[in-house]
PDB file of C-alpha atoms in Angstrom:
ATOM      1  CA  MET A   1       3.021  16.704  -8.176  1.00 38.00           C
ATOM      2  CA  TRP A   2      -0.192  18.074  -6.620  1.00 58.00           C
ATOM      3  CA  GLU A   3      -2.483  20.458  -8.454  1.00 67.00           C
ATOM      4  CA  ASP A   4      -2.978  22.600  -5.356  1.00 74.00           C
ATOM      5  CA  SER A   5       0.080  23.548  -3.306  1.00 81.00           C
ATOM      6  CA  ARG A   6      -2.035  23.333  -0.123  1.00 79.00           C
ATOM      7  CA  ASN A   7      -2.025  19.541  -0.526  1.00 82.00           C
ATOM      8  CA  LYS A   8       1.752  19.022  -0.596  1.00 86.00           C
ATOM      9  CA  ARG A   9       2.222  18.658   3.157  1.00 93.00           C
ATOM     10  CA  GLY A  10      -1.129  17.025   3.729  1.00 95.00           C
ATOM     11  CA  GLY A  11      -2.669  13.619   3.574  1.00 96.00           C
ATOM     12  CA  ARG A  12      -5.923  11.751   3.295  1.00 97.00           C
ATOM     13  CA  TRP A  13      -8.469   9.873   5.347  1.00 98.00           C
ATOM     14  CA  LEU A  14      -9.135   6.769   3.285  1.00 97.00           C
ATOM     15  CA  ILE A  15     -12.272   4.622   3.234  1.00 96.00           C
ATOM     16  CA  THR A  16     -11.921   1.397   1.272  1.00 94.00           C
ATOM     17  CA  LEU A  17     -15.089  -0.401   0.206  1.00 94.00           C
ATOM     18  CA  ALA A  18     -15.442  -3.934  -1.058  1.00 93.00           C
ATOM     19  CA  LYS A  19     -16.973  -4.339  -4.498  1.00 91.00           C
ATOM     20  CA  GLN A  20     -20.166  -5.670  -2.865  1.00 91.00           C
ATOM     21  CA  GLN A  21     -20.606  -2.421  -0.914  1.00 93.00           C
ATOM     22  CA  ARG A  22     -20.905  -0.411  -4.123  1.00 92.00           C
ATOM     23  CA  HIS A  23     -24.640  -1.047  -4.339  1.00 90.00           C
ATOM     24  CA  THR A  24     -25.385  -0.613  -0.648  1.00 91.00           C
ATOM     25  CA  GLU A  25     -23.094   2.042   0.823  1.00 95.00           C
ATOM     26  CA  LEU A  26     -20.956   3.824  -1.770  1.00 96.00           C
ATOM     27  CA  ASP A  27     -23.548   6.428  -2.815  1.00 96.00           C
ATOM     28  CA  ARG A  28     -24.519   7.152   0.792  1.00 97.00           C
ATOM     29  CA  PHE A  29     -20.881   7.520   1.893  1.00 98.00           C
ATOM     30  CA  TRP A  30     -20.071   9.819  -1.038  1.00 98.00           C
ATOM     31  CA  LEU A  31     -23.142  11.992  -0.429  1.00 97.00           C
ATOM     32  CA  GLU A  32     -22.289  12.285   3.263  1.00 98.00           C
ATOM     33  CA  THR A  33     -18.688  13.143   2.360  1.00 98.00           C
ATOM     34  CA  LEU A  34     -19.840  16.003   0.135  1.00 98.00           C
ATOM     35  CA  LEU A  35     -22.273  17.246   2.774  1.00 98.00           C
ATOM     36  CA  CYS A  36     -19.441  17.271   5.317  1.00 97.00           C
ATOM     37  CA  LEU A  37     -17.346  19.433   3.017  1.00 96.00           C
ATOM     38  CA  ILE A  38     -19.984  21.989   2.073  1.00 96.00           C
ATOM     39  CA  GLY A  39     -21.468  22.098   5.573  1.00 95.00           C
ATOM     40  CA  GLU A  40     -18.160  22.866   7.297  1.00 91.00           C
ATOM     41  CA  THR A  41     -18.813  19.884   9.545  1.00 96.00           C
ATOM     42  CA  PHE A  42     -15.285  19.821  10.929  1.00 98.00           C
ATOM     43  CA  GLY A  43     -15.633  23.010  12.984  1.00 96.00           C
ATOM     44  CA  GLN A  44     -12.412  24.935  13.554  1.00 97.00           C
ATOM     45  CA  TYR A  45     -10.587  22.456  11.307  1.00 98.00           C
ATOM     46  CA  SER A  46     -12.893  22.859   8.290  1.00 97.00           C
ATOM     47  CA  GLU A  47     -10.319  25.100   6.594  1.00 95.00           C
ATOM     48  CA  ASP A  48      -7.803  22.244   6.819  1.00 96.00           C
ATOM     49  CA  VAL A  49      -9.888  20.111   4.444  1.00 96.00           C
ATOM     50  CA  CYS A  50      -8.738  20.511   0.829  1.00 93.00           C
ATOM     51  CA  GLY A  51     -11.288  18.285  -0.880  1.00 94.00           C
ATOM     52  CA  ALA A  52     -12.437  14.739  -1.500  1.00 96.00           C
ATOM     53  CA  VAL A  53     -12.046  12.157  -4.229  1.00 96.00           C
ATOM     54  CA  ILE A  54     -13.788   8.928  -5.132  1.00 97.00           C
ATOM     55  CA  ASN A  55     -12.142   6.086  -7.069  1.00 96.00           C
ATOM     56  CA  ILE A  56     -14.301   3.399  -8.652  1.00 96.00           C
ATOM     57  CA  ARG A  57     -12.189   0.325  -9.346  1.00 93.00           C
ATOM     58  CA  ALA A  58     -12.854  -3.257 -10.401  1.00 92.00           C
ATOM     59  CA  LYS A  59     -11.554  -4.744  -7.134  1.00 91.00           C
ATOM     60  CA  GLY A  60     -13.155  -2.189  -4.828  1.00 93.00           C
ATOM     61  CA  ASP A  61     -13.820   1.495  -4.341  1.00 96.00           C
ATOM     62  CA  LYS A  62     -12.128   4.225  -2.317  1.00 97.00           C
ATOM     63  CA  ILE A  63     -13.231   7.547  -0.902  1.00 98.00           C
ATOM     64  CA  ALA A  64     -10.617   9.946   0.434  1.00 97.00           C
ATOM     65  CA  VAL A  65     -10.885  13.248   2.283  1.00 98.00           C
ATOM     66  CA  TRP A  66      -7.745  15.338   1.730  1.00 96.00           C
ATOM     67  CA  THR A  67      -6.293  17.630   4.366  1.00 96.00           C
ATOM     68  CA  ARG A  68      -3.554  20.210   4.123  1.00 95.00           C
ATOM     69  CA  GLU A  69      -1.250  19.449   7.084  1.00 96.00           C
ATOM     70  CA  ALA A  70      -0.414  15.827   7.930  1.00 97.00           C
ATOM     71  CA  GLU A  71       1.588  16.840  11.020  1.00 97.00           C
ATOM     72  CA  ASN A  72      -1.375  18.565  12.707  1.00 97.00           C
ATOM     73  CA  ARG A  73      -2.358  15.581  14.868  1.00 98.00           C
ATOM     74  CA  ASP A  74      -5.192  17.381  16.675  1.00 98.00           C
ATOM     75  CA  GLY A  75      -6.779  18.666  13.489  1.00 98.00           C
ATOM     76  CA  VAL A  76      -6.319  15.491  11.478  1.00 98.00           C
ATOM     77  CA  THR A  77      -7.693  13.196  14.186  1.00 98.00           C
ATOM     78  CA  HIS A  78     -10.629  15.536  14.854  1.00 99.00           C
ATOM     79  CA  ILE A  79     -11.530  15.453  11.159  1.00 99.00           C
ATOM     80  CA  GLY A  80     -11.213  11.657  11.114  1.00 98.00           C
ATOM     81  CA  ARG A  81     -13.397  11.133  14.190  1.00 98.00           C
ATOM     82  CA  VAL A  82     -16.118  13.478  12.936  1.00 98.00           C
ATOM     83  CA  TYR A  83     -16.006  11.961   9.446  1.00 98.00           C
ATOM     84  CA  LYS A  84     -16.280   8.415  10.785  1.00 98.00           C
ATOM     85  CA  GLU A  85     -19.226   9.426  12.963  1.00 98.00           C
ATOM     86  CA  ARG A  86     -21.007  11.156  10.075  1.00 98.00           C
ATOM     87  CA  LEU A  87     -20.612   8.050   7.912  1.00 98.00           C
ATOM     88  CA  GLY A  88     -22.237   6.028  10.675  1.00 97.00           C
ATOM     89  CA  LEU A  89     -19.334   3.595  10.921  1.00 96.00           C
ATOM     90  CA  SER A  90     -19.223   1.382  13.997  1.00 93.00           C
ATOM     91  CA  HIS A  91     -16.453   1.630  16.563  1.00 91.00           C
ATOM     92  CA  LYS A  92     -15.141  -1.693  15.260  1.00 92.00           C
ATOM     93  CA  VAL A  93     -14.416  -0.209  11.822  1.00 92.00           C
ATOM     94  CA  VAL A  94     -10.996   1.439  11.600  1.00 92.00           C
ATOM     95  CA  ILE A  95     -10.191   4.102   9.016  1.00 97.00           C
ATOM     96  CA  GLY A  96      -6.664   5.279   8.350  1.00 97.00           C
ATOM     97  CA  TYR A  97      -4.921   8.532   7.537  1.00 98.00           C
ATOM     98  CA  GLN A  98      -2.007   8.500   5.110  1.00 96.00           C
ATOM     99  CA  ALA A  99       0.414  11.352   4.507  1.00 94.00           C
ATOM    100  CA  HIS A 100       0.811  12.312   0.840  1.00 91.00           C
ATOM    101  CA  ALA A 101       4.599  12.167   1.266  1.00 87.00           C
ATOM    102  CA  ASP A 102       4.268   8.478   2.182  1.00 88.00           C
ATOM    103  CA  THR A 103       1.850   7.602  -0.620  1.00 85.00           C
ATOM    104  CA  ALA A 104       4.129   9.278  -3.169  1.00 79.00           C
ATOM    105  CA  THR A 105       6.921   6.808  -2.404  1.00 79.00           C
ATOM    106  CA  LYS A 106       4.866   3.628  -1.960  1.00 71.00           C
ATOM    107  CA  SER A 107       1.865   2.065  -3.626  1.00 64.00           C
ATOM    108  CA  GLY A 108      -1.399   2.767  -1.801  1.00 55.00           C
ATOM    109  CA  SER A 109      -1.801  -0.713  -0.343  1.00 64.00           C
ATOM    110  CA  LEU A 110       1.721  -0.608   1.139  1.00 75.00           C
ATOM    111  CA  THR A 111       1.419   2.834   2.715  1.00 83.00           C
ATOM    112  CA  LYS A 112       1.399   2.782   6.499  1.00 91.00           C
ATOM    113  CA  ASN A 113      -1.336   4.729   8.278  1.00 95.00           C
ATOM    114  CA  LYS A 114      -0.074   7.752  10.181  1.00 96.00           C
ATOM    115  CA  PHE A 115      -3.255   7.923  12.292  1.00 97.00           C
ATOM    116  CA  VAL A 116      -6.292   5.684  12.744  1.00 97.00           C
ATOM    117  CA  VAL A 117      -9.732   6.272  14.231  1.00 97.00           C
TER     118      VAL A 117
END
């Protein structure tokens, strides 16, 4: 199911952008995402990050940061808080974390968030 076995028990922090944000924020968010990954921004939890993916779709775009262990609440929420801060998102904006096991059984829009920041 997953190309890398480290992802099987993991999940993803998911940022969903409206189509209108493509021209204003998508490139900046993606660049910052890549800088977070190569700069080991997540401190002691940097090794828990497996990668990132961007999906460009007609209705809207998505950026996801994949982690290896969805049950590691401390690590997952630390990564989410740092990521949200690095993207410069306001406290009013909520981003969600979805376990891969949940997304495998439901379509993305129906998957319940395991954690939010």
